[in-house]
Amino acid sequence: MSTESEREQSFSRRAFVLGGSMGLVGTALAARMADLSIFEGQRYQMASEENRVQLRLIPPRRGWIVDRAGKPLALNRPDYRLELIPEQITDLDATLAAIGKVLPLSLEDQLRIRADFAIQPKFMPVEVARNLDWAAFASLNVHVVDLPGLQPIRAFSRVYPEADHFAHLLGYVGAPTPDQYKLQKDPLLIFPGFRIGKDGIERHEDKPLRGKAGARRVEVTARGRVVRELDTRPDTPGETLKLTIDRDLQSYTARRLGDNSASVIVIDCLTGDILTMVSMPAYDPNVFSTRVPAALWKSLQEDDHHPLINKSAMGLYPPGSTFKMITALAALGQGTNPEDSVRCTGSYKLGNNTWHCHSRRGHGPVNMHTALPKSCDVYFYAFGRATGIDAIATMARRLGLGAKYELPLAGQAAGLVPDSAWKLRRYKKSWTPGETLNCSIGQGYIIVNPLQLAVMTARIASGLAIEPRLIANGPAPVFPSLGIPEDHLAIVRQGMFDVVNAGIGTAKAAKSPIEGVHIAGKTGTAQVRRITAEERKHGVKKNESLDWKQRDHALFVAFAPTESPRYAVSIILEHGIAGGKYAAPIAKDVLTYLFEPERALKALEPIERALAAKRAEVARAEAAAVRAAEEEKLMPAWLRNDAPSPNPAPASPNDAPDQPRDDG
Amino acid sequence: MFNGPWLRELSRLPWGIVLVIAALGSFGLVVLYSAAGGSLSPWALKQGIRLLVLLVAMLALAQVRPEFWLRIAWPFYGAVLLSLVGVEILGRVGGGSQRWLDLGIIQLQPSEFMKLAIVLALARYYHFLPRGYETRPMALWPPLAMIAMPAALVMLQPDLGTALSITFGGVILLFLAGVRLWLFAGAGLAVAAALPVAWNLLHDYQRKRVLIFLDPASDPLGAGYHITQSKIAIGSGGLVGKGFLQGTQSHLDYLPELHTDFIFATMSEEWGFLGGMFIIIGFGIILAWGISVAMRARGQFQRLLAMGLTATLFFYLAINMMMVMGLAPVVGIPLPLISYGGSAMMTVLILLGLIMGIARENTRPQR
């Protein structure tokens, strides 16, 4: 039925169809080719460029932080490092051995390098060593020629020459967090080893300090190896930041505080320049800027002296008697006659309650001139009550309490200046006269931070509405008067002068040793625990006999010279027992340093000697305890005595504040 | 020596096509030279020698008369099938994927030869099938078995690309021989129905390739990387390319398999759309010639052989180019004559030699 020609025709038809299909597919391929290379070419060219060209950042050098005289507080030190590029290393053992000849590598280092070598992507450098000295670095540079994959690098690391003395003020730098990167989208933040400000001024002023990154455009392979450099845009280093701080004064203050848990602020009464802002104890920002060992972090966190907290800005304390100037100024403002007196019997009755004066026997007749030097509570109960809480609160705010200042500090505490409206808002209850009594002597709701106390003192001393500043950008500002009558201020200043210089004063330990320079001040003691009526009956326990944590905070504010006030100081000694006895001498030494540094430094010697002895004793006791524990562990059970030998009792750290000295 | 039958035989060769083949092969060498970063080693020189030797072999095969192929079609198919079984057994013993038969001097890849053998065997089958029997279903079973056996063996290796290629060659032959069209439609439906089963039989990496082909953006840095980078290489070439030795995708290692499966992308990056068209048109000429040879061939065997081989060559080209341009999943099929590697080049040049033999037969005076 089918012939050869039919078969041929059928084949031809089908071959024609097949050939036609091939032609169609060929045309489709050509069309696709045109689509990719001609119509979409631009896009794919960009994609190919994106593959090929990589922007390598050049991290900017961080700006310096200097003090008012230009002395460096935070700077960058060239840090010579040695890195390995894993993908260029053929024999790690040989390379490590060769490095070992120039640079001794500990077993730990070697293990770490091998671990990094194994896990990291092959193009990511592995750090071999950092902080190399110049000699080792130079000699390694010579060896690069015959050791492929070796990369000596000159980087910069942040250095704080004054270490912990400036820790809280300056903060420290550290690696950015993923969240920060998500927020800022700055590729610098994921640059290996890049550090940003983590706390204090470093954090607040991070933008200007950071600078602008430069960039290198490089051609890279798919594995990230750089083939060649295309072009370079240099980096812009961060700006130098000048502070109002006096480095030497702050350093001296920190040393003077020793082991105390304390805050000291020194402020210029006329310009508001903060000369010193110390919070002790502190941490070493140099350590924090690299890597904090877990043990150190734990011990810092557990320390009851709170070395991680900036007490100067974040600490909140009842102002205690340092508040009495405000009560006095408010009373004067309400028309109180400073000559009016009350009779202090040691207590003050209101309704069914009794308020006590710190002097149990009473001060006898007291007027405004003697109330401040004697720090008589009963006088301020009486006149504070007459003045009223709202007038007192207004005066407190006028003098800078309850406010946050425009300062580059994180976590500034605002504290609280209570008044009747606040009480109504907060507790839906009206203000009671008893609460006014508490507030009049700086107890109760009122709570302040050390910086506010310094501003308050400076404002009283100068009569100017100064605002504190930390960054010395431009000339010293000129401030208007507070508007408080000069005669009112004169009465209060005279009272403060008598606190230090008169026989009845509570802070005679702050008396200036310098001819022609007088210090005026006011002590304060902030109760930490409540004294019950029961205890009062049997005699209040002496502070020195209490646990450190139970003792009162010691406060002292001062200014000098009284003839023409220039510097104001506020000191808070946590659990420092009494302002006059323990805080005042510190104020005296700090103020002395401003006028006669040599004399102040001489006063430091015995204090530091005692401190060193105390620390050595603690260290000895700790070492002994460790040794005893070790022996206990190592000794086989059958060798142990049935009665275990008494462990050497850890020496009770003598944590009472430094004893007052009698050289003034 | 320079006259007589020897010279006459030479002059009867299709020199135009030989020239196109040589041009494509040489272009391949140029691309390999660039792919090696502007160096003859490790690829271009070796490939050049291969090309020369195999071109000569092709011309020699062109002298063989098709009758000879008709005679050895069965034995050849049988031998290749046996060696497929052989590598399978050796592979089981040796463990892992085994595609080579190591004969000491050379390594033979029997699956490559099967691409030729299946066309030869089926062409012979239909040549001797009595007229009219092509359309009978009963006559369909032997060829189906002849396709299925090698395809299954190659799938076991596993080598999806070659298995598809063998199946394609066989099915095209059935089509050309005159098997009823509704059977193809029916088979197409059956395949569609069997797809889920086949899906389960695929290896994980093969499944992944298909999934990534369907959506390469789903994994741009993982397995979809190949397709994405290949498209970038082709697209970034533009009209005239980045220039010889100027390809960045290839030289900076972004392109995978730049000298074998993805050589078309390597080439396109440096030679652009024009380079691509050179290859497409070059192969187009060869395919058109192959079809015309088949149309003019005498006898069912020669017709089927010429067309079946042409279709096999087309399958190579189409799948490879569709793959590099992101139109087909990544299957390991090289671009004939251009890609580095001896097996594919040998297969294609033998294939072309056979077609040339048929073309030469066409020019003989009719008996």
CSV table of N, CA, C and O in Angstrom, one decimal, chain A residues 380-460:
chain,number,residue,atom,x,y,z
A,380,PHE,N,15.3,75.7,110.3
A,380,PHE,CA,14.8,75.5,108.9
A,380,PHE,C,13.4,74.9,108.9
A,380,PHE,O,12.6,75.2,108.0
A,381,TYR,N,13.1,74.1,109.9
A,381,TYR,CA,11.8,73.6,110.0
A,381,TYR,C,10.8,74.7,110.2
A,381,TYR,O,9.8,74.9,109.4
A,382,ALA,N,11.2,75.6,111.1
A,382,ALA,CA,10.3,76.7,111.4
A,382,ALA,C,10.1,77.7,110.3
A,382,ALA,O,9.0,78.0,109.8
A,383,PHE,N,11.3,78.1,109.6
A,383,PHE,CA,11.2,79.1,108.6
A,383,PHE,C,10.8,78.5,107.3
A,383,PHE,O,10.2,79.2,106.4
A,384,GLY,N,11.2,77.3,107.1
A,384,GLY,CA,10.7,76.6,105.8
A,384,GLY,C,9.2,76.5,105.8
A,384,GLY,O,8.6,76.7,104.8
A,385,ARG,N,8.6,76.1,107.0
A,385,ARG,CA,7.2,76.0,107.1
A,385,ARG,C,6.5,77.3,106.8
A,385,ARG,O,5.5,77.4,106.1
A,386,ALA,N,7.1,78.4,107.4
A,386,ALA,CA,6.5,79.7,107.2
A,386,ALA,C,6.6,80.1,105.7
A,386,ALA,O,5.8,80.8,105.1
A,387,THR,N,7.7,79.7,105.0
A,387,THR,CA,7.9,80.1,103.6
A,387,THR,C,7.0,79.4,102.7
A,387,THR,O,6.5,79.9,101.7
A,388,GLY,N,6.8,78.1,103.0
A,388,GLY,CA,5.9,77.3,102.1
A,388,GLY,C,6.7,76.6,101.0
A,388,GLY,O,7.7,77.1,100.5
A,389,ILE,N,6.2,75.4,100.7
A,389,ILE,CA,6.9,74.5,99.8
A,389,ILE,C,7.0,75.1,98.4
A,389,ILE,O,8.1,75.0,97.7
A,390,ASP,N,6.0,75.8,97.9
A,390,ASP,CA,6.0,76.3,96.5
A,390,ASP,C,7.1,77.4,96.3
A,390,ASP,O,7.8,77.4,95.3
A,391,ALA,N,7.3,78.2,97.3
A,391,ALA,CA,8.4,79.2,97.2
A,391,ALA,C,9.7,78.6,97.3
A,391,ALA,O,10.7,78.9,96.5
A,392,ILE,N,9.9,77.5,98.1
A,392,ILE,CA,11.1,76.8,98.2
A,392,ILE,C,11.4,76.1,96.9
A,392,ILE,O,12.5,76.2,96.3
A,393,ALA,N,10.4,75.4,96.3
A,393,ALA,CA,10.6,74.7,95.1
A,393,ALA,C,11.0,75.7,93.9
A,393,ALA,O,11.8,75.4,93.1
A,394,THR,N,10.3,76.9,93.9
A,394,THR,CA,10.7,77.8,92.9
A,394,THR,C,12.1,78.2,93.0
A,394,THR,O,12.8,78.3,92.0
A,395,MET,N,12.6,78.5,94.2
A,395,MET,CA,13.9,78.9,94.4
A,395,MET,C,14.9,77.8,94.0
A,395,MET,O,15.9,78.0,93.4
A,396,ALA,N,14.5,76.5,94.3
A,396,ALA,CA,15.4,75.4,94.0
A,396,ALA,C,15.6,75.3,92.5
A,396,ALA,O,16.7,75.1,92.0
A,397,ARG,N,14.5,75.5,91.8
A,397,ARG,CA,14.6,75.4,90.3
A,397,ARG,C,15.4,76.6,89.8
A,397,ARG,O,16.1,76.4,88.8
A,398,ARG,N,15.2,77.7,90.4
A,398,ARG,CA,16.0,78.9,90.0
A,398,ARG,C,17.5,78.6,90.1
A,398,ARG,O,18.3,79.1,89.3
A,399,LEU,N,17.8,77.9,91.1
A,399,LEU,CA,19.2,77.6,91.3
A,399,LEU,C,19.7,76.3,90.6
A,399,LEU,O,20.8,75.9,90.8
A,400,GLY,N,18.8,75.8,89.8
A,400,GLY,CA,19.3,74.7,88.9
A,400,GLY,C,18.9,73.3,89.3
A,400,GLY,O,19.4,72.4,88.6
A,401,LEU,N,18.2,73.1,90.4
A,401,LEU,CA,17.8,71.8,90.7
A,401,LEU,C,16.6,71.3,89.9
A,401,LEU,O,15.9,72.1,89.3
A,402,GLY,N,16.5,70.0,89.8
A,402,GLY,CA,15.4,69.4,89.0
A,402,GLY,C,15.5,69.6,87.5
A,402,GLY,O,14.5,69.4,86.8
A,403,ALA,N,16.7,70.1,87.0
A,403,ALA,CA,16.8,70.3,85.6
A,403,ALA,C,17.8,69.4,85.0
A,403,ALA,O,18.7,68.9,85.6
A,404,LYS,N,17.6,69.1,83.7
A,404,LYS,CA,18.7,68.5,82.9
A,404,LYS,C,19.4,69.6,82.1
A,404,LYS,O,18.8,70.4,81.5
A,405,TYR,N,20.7,69.5,82.1
A,405,TYR,CA,21.5,70.5,81.3
A,405,TYR,C,21.8,70.1,80.0
A,405,TYR,O,21.9,68.9,79.7
A,406,GLU,N,22.2,71.0,79.1
A,406,GLU,CA,22.6,70.8,77.8
A,406,GLU,C,24.0,70.3,77.8
A,406,GLU,O,25.0,71.0,77.5
A,407,LEU,N,24.2,69.0,78.2
A,407,LEU,CA,25.6,68.5,78.2
A,407,LEU,C,25.7,67.2,77.5
A,407,LEU,O,24.7,66.5,77.3
A,408,PRO,N,26.8,66.9,76.9
A,408,PRO,CA,27.0,65.7,76.1
A,408,PRO,C,27.1,64.5,77.0
A,408,PRO,O,28.1,63.7,76.9
A,409,LEU,N,26.2,64.3,77.9
A,409,LEU,CA,26.2,63.1,78.8
A,409,LEU,C,25.0,62.3,78.6
A,409,LEU,O,23.9,62.8,78.5
A,410,ALA,N,25.2,61.0,78.6
A,410,ALA,CA,24.0,60.1,78.5
A,410,ALA,C,23.5,59.9,79.9
A,410,ALA,O,24.3,59.8,80.9
A,411,GLY,N,22.2,59.7,80.0
A,411,GLY,CA,21.6,59.3,81.3
A,411,GLY,C,21.7,60.3,82.4
A,411,GLY,O,21.8,59.9,83.6
A,412,GLN,N,21.7,61.6,82.0
A,412,GLN,CA,21.7,62.6,83.1
A,412,GLN,C,20.4,62.5,83.9
A,412,GLN,O,19.3,62.4,83.3
A,413,ALA,N,20.5,62.5,85.2
A,413,ALA,CA,19.3,62.4,86.0
A,413,ALA,C,18.8,63.8,86.3
A,413,ALA,O,19.6,64.7,86.5
A,414,ALA,N,17.5,63.9,86.3
A,414,ALA,CA,16.9,65.2,86.5
A,414,ALA,C,16.6,65.4,88.0
A,414,ALA,O,16.5,66.5,88.5
A,415,GLY,N,16.5,64.3,88.7
A,415,GLY,CA,16.1,64.5,90.1
A,415,GLY,C,14.7,64.9,90.3
A,415,GLY,O,13.9,64.9,89.3
A,416,LEU,N,14.4,65.5,91.4
A,416,LEU,CA,13.0,65.9,91.7
A,416,LEU,C,12.9,67.0,92.6
A,416,LEU,O,13.5,67.0,93.7
A,417,VAL,N,12.2,68.1,92.2
A,417,VAL,CA,12.0,69.2,93.1
A,417,VAL,C,10.5,69.2,93.4
A,417,VAL,O,9.7,69.6,92.5
A,418,PRO,N,10.0,68.7,94.5
A,418,PRO,CA,8.6,68.6,94.7
A,418,PRO,C,7.9,69.9,95.1
A,418,PRO,O,8.5,70.8,95.7
A,419,ASP,N,6.7,70.0,94.7
A,419,ASP,CA,5.8,71.1,95.2
A,419,ASP,C,4.4,70.6,95.4
A,419,ASP,O,4.1,69.4,95.1
A,420,SER,N,3.5,71.5,95.8
A,420,SER,CA,2.2,71.0,96.1
A,420,SER,C,1.5,70.5,94.8
A,420,SER,O,0.8,69.5,94.9
A,421,ALA,N,1.7,71.1,93.7
A,421,ALA,CA,1.0,70.7,92.5
A,421,ALA,C,1.5,69.3,92.1
A,421,ALA,O,0.8,68.5,91.7
A,422,TRP,N,2.8,69.1,92.3
A,422,TRP,CA,3.4,67.8,91.9
A,422,TRP,C,2.8,66.7,92.8
A,422,TRP,O,2.4,65.6,92.3
A,423,LYS,N,2.6,67.0,94.1
A,423,LYS,CA,2.1,66.0,95.0
A,423,LYS,C,0.6,65.6,94.6
A,423,LYS,O,0.3,64.4,94.6
A,424,LEU,N,-0.1,66.7,94.2
A,424,LEU,CA,-1.5,66.4,93.8
A,424,LEU,C,-1.5,65.6,92.6
A,424,LEU,O,-2.3,64.7,92.4
A,425,ARG,N,-0.6,65.9,91.6
A,425,ARG,CA,-0.6,65.2,90.4
A,425,ARG,C,-0.1,63.7,90.6
A,425,ARG,O,-0.7,62.8,90.0
A,426,ARG,N,0.8,63.6,91.4
A,426,ARG,CA,1.5,62.3,91.6
A,426,ARG,C,0.7,61.4,92.5
A,426,ARG,O,0.5,60.2,92.2
A,427,TYR,N,0.2,61.9,93.6
A,427,TYR,CA,-0.4,61.0,94.6
A,427,TYR,C,-1.9,61.4,94.8
A,427,TYR,O,-2.5,60.8,95.6
A,428,LYS,N,-2.4,62.4,94.1
A,428,LYS,CA,-3.8,62.8,94.2
A,428,LYS,C,-4.1,63.2,95.7
A,428,LYS,O,-5.2,62.9,96.2
A,429,LYS,N,-3.1,63.7,96.4
A,429,LYS,CA,-3.3,64.1,97.8
A,429,LYS,C,-2.7,65.5,97.9
A,429,LYS,O,-1.8,65.9,97.1
A,430,SER,N,-3.2,66.3,98.8
A,430,SER,CA,-2.6,67.6,99.0
A,430,SER,C,-1.3,67.5,99.9
A,430,SER,O,-1.1,66.6,100.6
A,431,TRP,N,-0.5,68.5,99.7
A,431,TRP,CA,0.8,68.6,100.4
A,431,TRP,C,0.5,68.8,101.9
A,431,TRP,O,-0.4,69.6,102.3
A,432,THR,N,1.3,68.2,102.7
A,432,THR,CA,1.2,68.4,104.2
A,432,THR,C,2.3,69.2,104.7
A,432,THR,O,3.4,69.2,104.2
A,433,PRO,N,2.1,70.0,105.8
A,433,PRO,CA,3.1,70.8,106.4
A,433,PRO,C,4.3,70.0,106.8
A,433,PRO,O,5.5,70.4,106.7
A,434,GLY,N,4.1,68.7,107.2
A,434,GLY,CA,5.2,67.9,107.6
A,434,GLY,C,6.2,67.6,106.5
A,434,GLY,O,7.4,67.6,106.7
A,435,GLU,N,5.6,67.5,105.3
A,435,GLU,CA,6.5,67.3,104.1
A,435,GLU,C,7.3,68.5,103.9
A,435,GLU,O,8.5,68.4,103.4
A,436,THR,N,6.8,69.7,104.1
A,436,THR,CA,7.6,70.9,104.0
A,436,THR,C,8.8,70.9,104.9
A,436,THR,O,9.8,71.3,104.6
A,437,LEU,N,8.5,70.4,106.2
A,437,LEU,CA,9.6,70.4,107.1
A,437,LEU,C,10.7,69.5,106.6
A,437,LEU,O,11.9,69.9,106.6
A,438,ASN,N,10.4,68.3,106.1
A,438,ASN,CA,11.4,67.4,105.5
A,438,ASN,C,12.2,68.1,104.4
A,438,ASN,O,13.4,68.0,104.4
A,439,CYS,N,11.4,68.7,103.5
A,439,CYS,CA,12.1,69.4,102.3
A,439,CYS,C,13.0,70.5,102.7
A,439,CYS,O,14.0,70.7,102.1
A,440,SER,N,12.6,71.2,103.8
A,440,SER,CA,13.4,72.4,104.2
A,440,SER,C,14.8,72.0,104.6
A,440,SER,O,15.7,72.8,104.4
A,441,ILE,N,15.0,70.8,105.0
A,441,ILE,CA,16.4,70.3,105.3
A,441,ILE,C,16.9,69.3,104.3
A,441,ILE,O,17.8,68.6,104.5
A,442,GLY,N,16.3,69.4,103.1
A,442,GLY,CA,16.8,68.5,102.0
A,442,GLY,C,16.5,67.1,102.2
A,442,GLY,O,17.3,66.3,101.6
A,443,GLN,N,15.5,66.7,102.9
A,443,GLN,CA,15.1,65.3,103.0
A,443,GLN,C,13.7,65.1,102.4
A,443,GLN,O,13.2,66.1,101.8
A,444,GLY,N,13.2,63.9,102.4
A,444,GLY,CA,11.8,63.7,101.9
A,444,GLY,C,11.9,63.5,100.4
A,444,GLY,O,12.7,62.7,99.9
A,445,TYR,N,10.9,64.1,99.7
A,445,TYR,CA,10.8,63.8,98.2
A,445,TYR,C,12.0,64.3,97.5
A,445,TYR,O,12.3,63.8,96.4
A,446,ILE,N,12.6,65.4,98.0
A,446,ILE,CA,13.6,66.1,97.1
A,446,ILE,C,14.8,65.2,96.9
A,446,ILE,O,15.3,64.5,97.7
A,447,ILE,N,15.2,65.2,95.6
A,447,ILE,CA,16.3,64.3,95.2
A,447,ILE,C,17.1,65.1,94.1
A,447,ILE,O,16.5,65.7,93.2
A,448,VAL,N,18.4,65.0,94.2
A,448,VAL,CA,19.2,65.8,93.3
A,448,VAL,C,20.4,65.0,92.8
A,448,VAL,O,20.7,63.9,93.4
A,449,ASN,N,21.1,65.5,91.8
A,449,ASN,CA,22.3,64.8,91.4
A,449,ASN,C,23.5,65.7,91.7
A,449,ASN,O,23.4,66.9,91.8
A,450,PRO,N,24.7,65.2,91.8
A,450,PRO,CA,25.9,66.0,92.2
A,450,PRO,C,26.1,67.2,91.2
A,450,PRO,O,26.5,68.2,91.7
A,451,LEU,N,25.8,67.0,90.0
A,451,LEU,CA,26.1,68.1,89.0
A,451,LEU,C,25.2,69.2,89.3
A,451,LEU,O,25.6,70.4,89.3
A,452,GLN,N,23.9,68.9,89.7
A,452,GLN,CA,23.0,70.0,90.0
A,452,GLN,C,23.4,70.8,91.3
A,452,GLN,O,23.3,72.0,91.4
A,453,LEU,N,24.0,70.0,92.2
A,453,LEU,CA,24.5,70.7,93.5
A,453,LEU,C,25.6,71.6,93.1
A,453,LEU,O,25.8,72.7,93.7
A,454,ALA,N,26.5,71.2,92.2
A,454,ALA,CA,27.6,72.1,91.8
A,454,ALA,C,27.1,73.4,91.1
A,454,ALA,O,27.5,74.5,91.4
A,455,VAL,N,26.1,73.2,90.2
A,455,VAL,CA,25.5,74.3,89.5
A,455,VAL,C,24.8,75.3,90.6
A,455,VAL,O,25.0,76.5,90.5
A,456,MET,N,24.1,74.6,91.5
A,456,MET,CA,23.5,75.4,92.6
A,456,MET,C,24.5,76.3,93.3
A,456,MET,O,24.3,77.5,93.5
A,457,THR,N,25.6,75.6,93.7
A,457,THR,CA,26.6,76.3,94.5
A,457,THR,C,27.2,77.5,93.6
A,457,THR,O,27.4,78.6,94.1
A,458,ALA,N,27.5,77.2,92.4
A,458,ALA,CA,28.1,78.2,91.5
A,458,ALA,C,27.1,79.4,91.3
A,458,ALA,O,27.5,80.5,91.3
A,459,ARG,N,25.8,79.1,91.2
A,459,ARG,CA,24.9,80.2,91.1
A,459,ARG,C,24.8,81.0,92.3
A,459,ARG,O,24.7,82.2,92.3
A,460,ILE,N,24.8,80.4,93.5
A,460,ILE,CA,24.8,81.1,94.7
A,460,ILE,C,26.0,82.0,94.8
A,460,ILE,O,26.0,83.2,95.2
